[in-house]
Coordinates of C-alpha atoms and ligand atoms in Angstrom, one line a residue:
X1 CA 30.7 42.3 -209.5
X2 CA 27.5 42.4 -207.4
X3 CA 27.6 39.9 -204.5
X4 CA 25.0 37.2 -204.3
X5 CA 25.4 37.0 -200.5
X6 CA 25.8 39.8 -198.1
X7 CA 26.9 38.7 -194.6
X8 CA 26.2 41.3 -191.9
X9 CA 28.3 41.0 -188.8
X10 CA 27.6 43.5 -186.0
X11 CA 30.7 44.0 -183.8
X12 CA 31.2 45.8 -180.5
X13 CA 34.5 45.4 -178.8
X14 CA 35.2 42.0 -180.4
X15 CA 39.0 42.2 -180.9
X16 CA 39.4 38.8 -179.3
X17 CA 37.2 37.0 -181.8
X18 CA 37.2 39.0 -184.9
X19 CA 40.1 37.4 -186.7
X20 CA 38.9 33.9 -186.1
X21 CA 35.3 35.0 -187.3
X22 CA 36.7 36.5 -190.4
X23 CA 38.8 33.4 -191.2
X24 CA 35.9 31.0 -190.7
X25 CA 33.4 33.1 -192.5
X26 CA 35.8 33.5 -195.5
X27 CA 36.4 29.8 -195.6
X28 CA 32.6 29.0 -195.6
X29 CA 31.7 31.7 -198.1
X30 CA 34.5 30.8 -200.5
X31 CA 33.3 27.2 -200.3
X32 CA 29.9 28.2 -201.5
X33 CA 31.5 29.4 -204.7
X34 CA 29.4 32.6 -205.3
X35 CA 30.4 36.2 -205.0
X36 CA 29.8 37.5 -201.5
X37 CA 30.6 40.5 -199.3
X38 CA 31.3 40.6 -195.6
X39 CA 29.7 43.8 -194.1
X40 CA 31.2 44.4 -190.6
X41 CA 29.2 47.0 -188.7
X42 CA 31.4 48.4 -186.0
X43 CA 29.1 49.7 -183.3
X44 CA 31.4 52.2 -181.7
X45 CA 34.0 49.7 -180.4
X46 CA 36.6 51.2 -178.1
X47 CA 39.2 48.5 -178.6
X48 CA 41.2 47.5 -181.7
X49 CA 38.2 45.9 -183.5
X50 CA 37.9 48.7 -186.2
X51 CA 41.7 48.7 -186.8
X52 CA 41.8 44.9 -187.3
X53 CA 38.9 44.9 -189.7
X54 CA 40.4 47.8 -191.7
X55 CA 43.4 45.5 -192.1
X56 CA 41.1 42.9 -193.7
X57 CA 39.8 45.5 -196.1
X58 CA 43.3 46.3 -197.3
X59 CA 43.8 42.8 -198.6
X60 CA 40.3 41.6 -199.3
X61 CA 37.9 43.4 -201.6
X62 CA 34.9 41.4 -200.3
X63 CA 35.1 43.1 -196.9
X64 CA 33.4 46.3 -196.0
X65 CA 33.5 48.1 -192.7
X66 CA 30.9 50.5 -191.5
X67 CA 32.0 52.6 -188.6
X68 CA 29.4 54.1 -186.3
X69 CA 30.0 57.5 -184.7
X70 CA 29.4 55.8 -181.3
X71 CA 27.8 52.8 -179.7
X72 CA 24.1 52.7 -180.9
X73 CA 23.3 49.0 -180.1
X74 CA 23.0 45.6 -181.7
X75 CA 19.7 46.3 -183.5
X76 CA 20.8 49.6 -185.1
X77 CA 24.0 47.8 -186.2
X78 CA 22.0 45.2 -188.0
X79 CA 19.7 47.9 -189.5
X80 CA 22.7 49.7 -190.9
X81 CA 24.0 46.4 -192.4
X82 CA 20.7 45.7 -194.0
X83 CA 20.5 49.3 -195.4
X84 CA 23.9 48.9 -197.0
X85 CA 23.9 45.2 -198.1
X86 CA 24.0 44.7 -201.8
X87 CA 23.4 41.0 -202.1
X88 CA 20.4 39.0 -203.3
X89 CA 20.4 37.1 -200.0
X90 CA 21.2 38.9 -196.8
X91 CA 22.7 37.0 -193.9
X92 CA 23.0 38.2 -190.3
X93 CA 25.4 36.5 -187.9
X94 CA 27.0 37.3 -184.6
X95 CA 30.7 38.0 -184.5
X96 CA 31.4 35.7 -181.6
X97 CA 30.9 32.5 -183.5
X98 CA 28.0 31.4 -181.3
X99 CA 26.2 31.1 -184.6
X100 CA 28.4 28.6 -186.5
X101 CA 29.1 29.9 -190.1
X102 CA 29.1 26.3 -191.2
X103 CA 25.3 26.4 -191.1
X104 CA 25.2 29.0 -193.9
X105 CA 25.3 26.5 -196.8
X106 CA 22.3 24.8 -195.4
X107 CA 20.5 28.1 -195.1
X108 CA 21.5 29.0 -198.7
X109 CA 20.1 25.7 -199.9
X110 CA 16.7 26.5 -198.4
X111 CA 16.8 29.9 -200.0
X112 CA 17.5 28.2 -203.4
X113 CA 14.5 26.0 -202.8
X114 CA 12.5 29.2 -202.7
X115 CA 12.2 30.2 -199.1
X116 CA 12.5 33.9 -198.4
X117 CA 13.4 33.8 -194.7
X118 CA 15.6 31.0 -193.3
X119 CA 16.0 31.6 -189.6
X120 CA 18.3 29.7 -187.2
X121 CA 16.5 28.0 -184.4
X122 CA 18.5 27.1 -181.4
X123 CA 18.0 23.5 -180.6
X124 CA 20.7 23.7 -177.9
X125 CA 22.6 26.5 -176.2
X126 CA 26.1 25.6 -175.1
X127 CA 28.3 27.5 -172.7
X128 CA 25.8 30.0 -171.6
X129 CA 24.8 30.6 -168.0
X130 CA 21.7 28.8 -166.6
X131 CA 20.2 32.2 -165.9
X132 CA 20.7 33.4 -169.5
X133 CA 19.2 30.2 -170.9
X134 CA 16.3 30.2 -168.5
X135 CA 15.5 33.9 -168.9
X136 CA 15.7 33.6 -172.7
X137 CA 13.4 30.6 -172.7
X138 CA 10.9 32.4 -170.4
X139 CA 11.1 35.6 -172.4
X140 CA 10.3 34.1 -175.8
X141 CA 7.3 32.3 -174.4
X142 CA 6.1 35.4 -172.5
X143 CA 6.5 37.5 -175.6
X144 CA 4.6 34.9 -177.5
X145 CA 1.7 35.1 -175.1
X146 CA 1.7 38.9 -175.2
X147 CA 1.4 39.4 -179.0
X148 CA -0.8 38.5 -181.8
X149 CA 2.0 38.2 -184.3
X150 CA 3.4 34.7 -184.6
X151 CA 7.0 35.2 -183.5
X152 CA 9.2 32.1 -183.8
X153 CA 10.5 30.7 -180.5
X154 CA 14.2 30.5 -179.5
X155 CA 15.3 32.4 -182.5
X156 CA 18.0 35.1 -182.5
X157 CA 19.3 37.3 -185.3
X158 CA 21.1 34.4 -187.1
X159 CA 19.2 34.1 -190.4
X160 CA 19.3 34.5 -194.2
X161 CA 16.7 36.6 -195.9
X162 CA 15.9 37.3 -199.5
X163 CA 16.4 40.7 -201.0
X164 CA 12.6 41.3 -201.1
X165 CA 12.3 40.7 -197.4
X166 CA 15.3 42.9 -196.7
X167 CA 13.7 45.7 -198.7
X168 CA 10.4 45.3 -197.0
X169 CA 12.0 45.5 -193.5
X170 CA 14.2 48.4 -194.5
X171 CA 11.1 50.3 -195.7
X172 CA 9.4 50.1 -192.2
X173 CA 9.5 53.5 -190.7
X174 CA 10.0 52.6 -187.0
X175 CA 13.2 53.3 -185.2
X176 CA 12.7 50.7 -182.4
X177 CA 13.7 47.7 -184.4
X178 CA 13.2 44.3 -182.7
X179 CA 14.6 42.8 -185.9
X180 CA 13.6 39.1 -185.4
X181 CA 10.1 40.3 -184.7
X182 CA 9.9 42.6 -187.8
X183 CA 11.3 39.9 -190.1
X184 CA 8.6 37.6 -188.8
X185 CA 6.0 40.3 -189.1
X186 CA 6.6 41.1 -192.8
X187 CA 5.7 37.5 -193.7
X188 CA 6.9 35.8 -196.9
X189 CA 7.8 32.1 -197.0
X190 CA 9.6 31.3 -193.8
X191 CA 11.4 28.2 -192.5
X192 CA 13.6 27.3 -189.6
X193 CA 17.0 25.6 -189.7
X194 CA 18.0 24.1 -186.4
X195 CA 21.5 24.5 -185.1
X196 CA 23.3 24.2 -181.8
X197 CA 24.3 27.5 -180.4
X198 CA 28.0 27.4 -179.5
X199 CA 30.0 28.8 -176.7
X200 CA 31.3 32.3 -177.3
X201 CA 34.7 31.8 -179.0
X202 CA 36.4 34.5 -176.8
X203 CA 35.6 37.7 -175.0
X204 CA 32.6 38.4 -172.9
X205 CA 28.9 38.9 -173.7
X206 CA 28.0 42.5 -174.7
X207 CA 24.5 41.9 -173.3
X208 CA 24.6 42.5 -169.6
X209 CA 21.4 42.1 -167.6
X210 CA 20.6 45.8 -167.9
X211 CA 20.7 45.7 -171.7
X212 CA 18.8 42.4 -171.8
X213 CA 15.9 44.0 -169.8
X214 CA 15.8 47.1 -172.0
X215 CA 15.8 44.8 -175.0
X216 CA 12.9 42.7 -173.6
X217 CA 10.9 45.9 -172.9
X218 CA 11.6 47.2 -176.4
X219 CA 10.4 43.9 -177.9
X220 CA 7.2 43.8 -175.8
X221 CA 6.3 47.5 -176.5
X222 CA 7.0 47.0 -180.2
X223 CA 4.7 44.0 -180.6
X224 CA 2.0 44.3 -178.0
X225 CA -0.2 46.7 -176.1
X226 CA -1.5 44.1 -173.7
X227 CA 0.4 45.7 -170.8
X228 CA -1.7 48.8 -171.3
X229 CA -4.9 46.7 -171.1
X230 CA -3.7 45.5 -167.7
X231 CA -4.9 48.8 -166.3
X232 CA -8.4 48.1 -167.4
X233 CA -8.5 44.6 -166.1
X234 CA -6.9 45.4 -162.7
X235 CA -9.1 48.5 -162.4
X236 CA -12.2 46.4 -163.0
X237 CA -11.2 43.7 -160.5
X238 CA -10.3 46.3 -157.8
X239 CA -13.6 48.1 -158.3
X240 CA -15.5 44.9 -157.9
X241 CA -13.6 44.0 -154.7
X242 CA -14.1 47.5 -153.5
X243 CA -17.8 47.3 -154.1
X244 CA -18.3 44.1 -152.3
X245 CA -16.2 45.4 -149.4
X246 CA -18.4 48.5 -149.3
X247 CA -21.5 46.3 -148.9
X248 CA -19.8 44.5 -146.0
X249 CA -18.9 47.8 -144.3
X250 CA -22.4 49.2 -144.8
X251 CA -23.9 46.1 -143.4
X252 CA -21.6 46.2 -140.3
X253 CA -22.3 49.9 -139.8
X254 CA -26.1 49.5 -140.0
X255 CA -26.8 46.2 -138.4
X256 CA -23.9 45.4 -136.0
X257 CA -21.9 47.1 -133.3
X258 CA -18.6 46.2 -135.0
X259 CA -17.5 49.6 -136.4
X260 CA -14.3 51.7 -136.4
X261 CA -12.0 48.7 -136.3
X262 CA -9.9 47.9 -139.4
X263 CA -7.0 50.4 -139.6
X264 CA -4.8 47.6 -140.9
X265 CA -7.2 46.6 -143.7
X266 CA -7.5 50.3 -144.7
X267 CA -3.7 50.6 -144.9
X268 CA -3.4 47.4 -146.9
X269 CA -6.0 48.6 -149.4
X270 CA -4.3 52.0 -149.8
X271 CA -0.8 50.6 -150.2
X272 CA -1.9 48.0 -152.6
X273 CA -3.9 50.3 -154.8
X274 CA -1.2 52.9 -154.8
X275 CA 1.3 50.3 -155.9
X276 CA -0.8 49.1 -158.7
X277 CA -1.6 52.7 -159.9
X278 CA 2.1 53.6 -159.9
X279 CA 3.0 50.4 -161.7
X280 CA 0.4 51.1 -164.4
X281 CA 1.6 54.7 -164.7
X282 CA 5.1 53.4 -165.2
X283 CA 4.0 51.0 -167.9
X284 CA 2.2 53.9 -169.7
X285 CA 5.4 55.8 -169.4
X286 CA 7.3 53.0 -171.2
X287 CA 5.0 53.4 -174.2
X288 CA 4.9 57.2 -174.1
X289 CA 8.7 57.4 -174.0
X290 CA 8.8 55.2 -177.0
X291 CA 6.2 57.2 -178.8
X292 CA 8.3 60.3 -178.1
X293 CA 11.4 58.5 -179.4
X294 CA 9.7 57.6 -182.7
X295 CA 8.2 61.1 -183.0
X296 CA 11.5 62.8 -182.8
X297 CA 12.4 60.9 -185.9
X298 CA 16.1 60.8 -185.1
X299 CA 18.0 58.1 -187.2
X300 CA 18.7 54.9 -185.3
X301 CA 22.4 55.2 -186.1
X302 CA 25.0 57.5 -187.5
X303 CA 27.8 56.4 -189.8
X304 CA 31.2 57.9 -189.3
X305 CA 32.8 56.3 -192.3
X306 CA 32.7 53.3 -194.6
X307 CA 36.0 51.6 -195.2
X308 CA 36.6 49.3 -198.3
X309 CA 39.3 48.4 -200.6
X310 CA 39.7 50.9 -203.4
X311 CA 38.6 49.3 -206.7
X312 CA 40.8 50.2 -209.7
X313 CA 37.7 50.2 -211.9
X314 CA 34.3 51.0 -210.4
X315 CA 31.4 48.9 -211.6
Ligands
UDP401 N1 26.8 43.9 -180.4 C1 26.7 45.1 -181.0 N2 26.4 46.2 -180.2 C2 26.1 46.1 -178.9 C3 26.1 44.9 -178.3 C4 26.5 43.7 -179.1 O1 27.0 45.3 -182.2 O2 25.9 47.2 -178.3 C5 27.1 42.7 -181.2 C6 28.2 41.8 -180.6 O3 29.5 42.3 -181.0 C7 27.9 40.5 -181.2 C8 26.4 40.5 -181.3 O4 26.0 41.9 -181.2 O5 28.4 40.3 -182.5 C9 25.7 39.7 -180.1 O6 26.3 40.2 -178.9 P1 26.7 39.1 -177.8 O7 27.3 37.9 -178.4 O8 27.6 39.9 -176.8 O9 25.3 38.8 -177.1 P2 24.9 37.3 -176.5 O10 25.2 36.3 -177.5 O11 25.7 37.2 -175.3 O12 23.4 37.5 -176.3
MG402 MG1 27.0 36.0 -178.3

């Protein structure tokens, strides 16, 4: 039987939480009374995660496990889930129970009302460090100011989308997939459902600062080229300042005795302008690297195997 709901759960070294997530998701999905599938995408875990999920598959035909050949990242894992989901409505949820599965019936109700995208909006974030909350808050607002696409604020990957939206996003050719941005970009009828983001059930965050920064840069590069325009703006300002200063220097040289001084100011100008030039070169490098990445056309993930319970009679 084809599932109505596909639940995608990206997992990376989540052995500490995965059983609890499976139990709670199963309880909620069974309560909804429609056929569903749980699609676990194992993003190259090095602990017992894959083994534990394979155990679920043996007893439960609604569980599927997609094993990656190595760690490709959170967005590629969601991409693989969406490529393989079979339901009419596709749900994405974190494995660590920070997104409470109990919100899903509410999302499904909105979908029944005719909304194509129902995204979770974090009204509160519990149990996360001050730094994480503050940087996330700043990041979403900064990104908003950088792009012309209307990206919803304080929204993660927790959402339900209609099959049409899933197909539209899957059809996008780009490999750098800032998924919440793409889902917003494709349009359709969208609505938010507010929820309180919970504390991680167990284990540690798989997003250390290094990954968060790379993620932020990916998102900005994918949705804005304003950073590139910074070169034009700064270049213009610096030329203007330079021109005015030139007039001052000429005036001093022609009409006063005060010449030759100013080694310090020369150094300041050189250092400053060099810094700015290097910064802008680096920024261009960020984009060029991403262009190269897309150009190579490598897939964003590689599947090692798919595990599911053998059906006695295929559909
Ligand atoms: N995750 C993943 N691959 C990664 C990093 C994370 O599949 O390389 C999964 C992780 O298992 C979890 C979800 O993405 O289900 C969100 O990660 P996490 O909870 O660690 O991020 P945080 O909530 O701290 O931002
Ligand atoms: Mg989390």
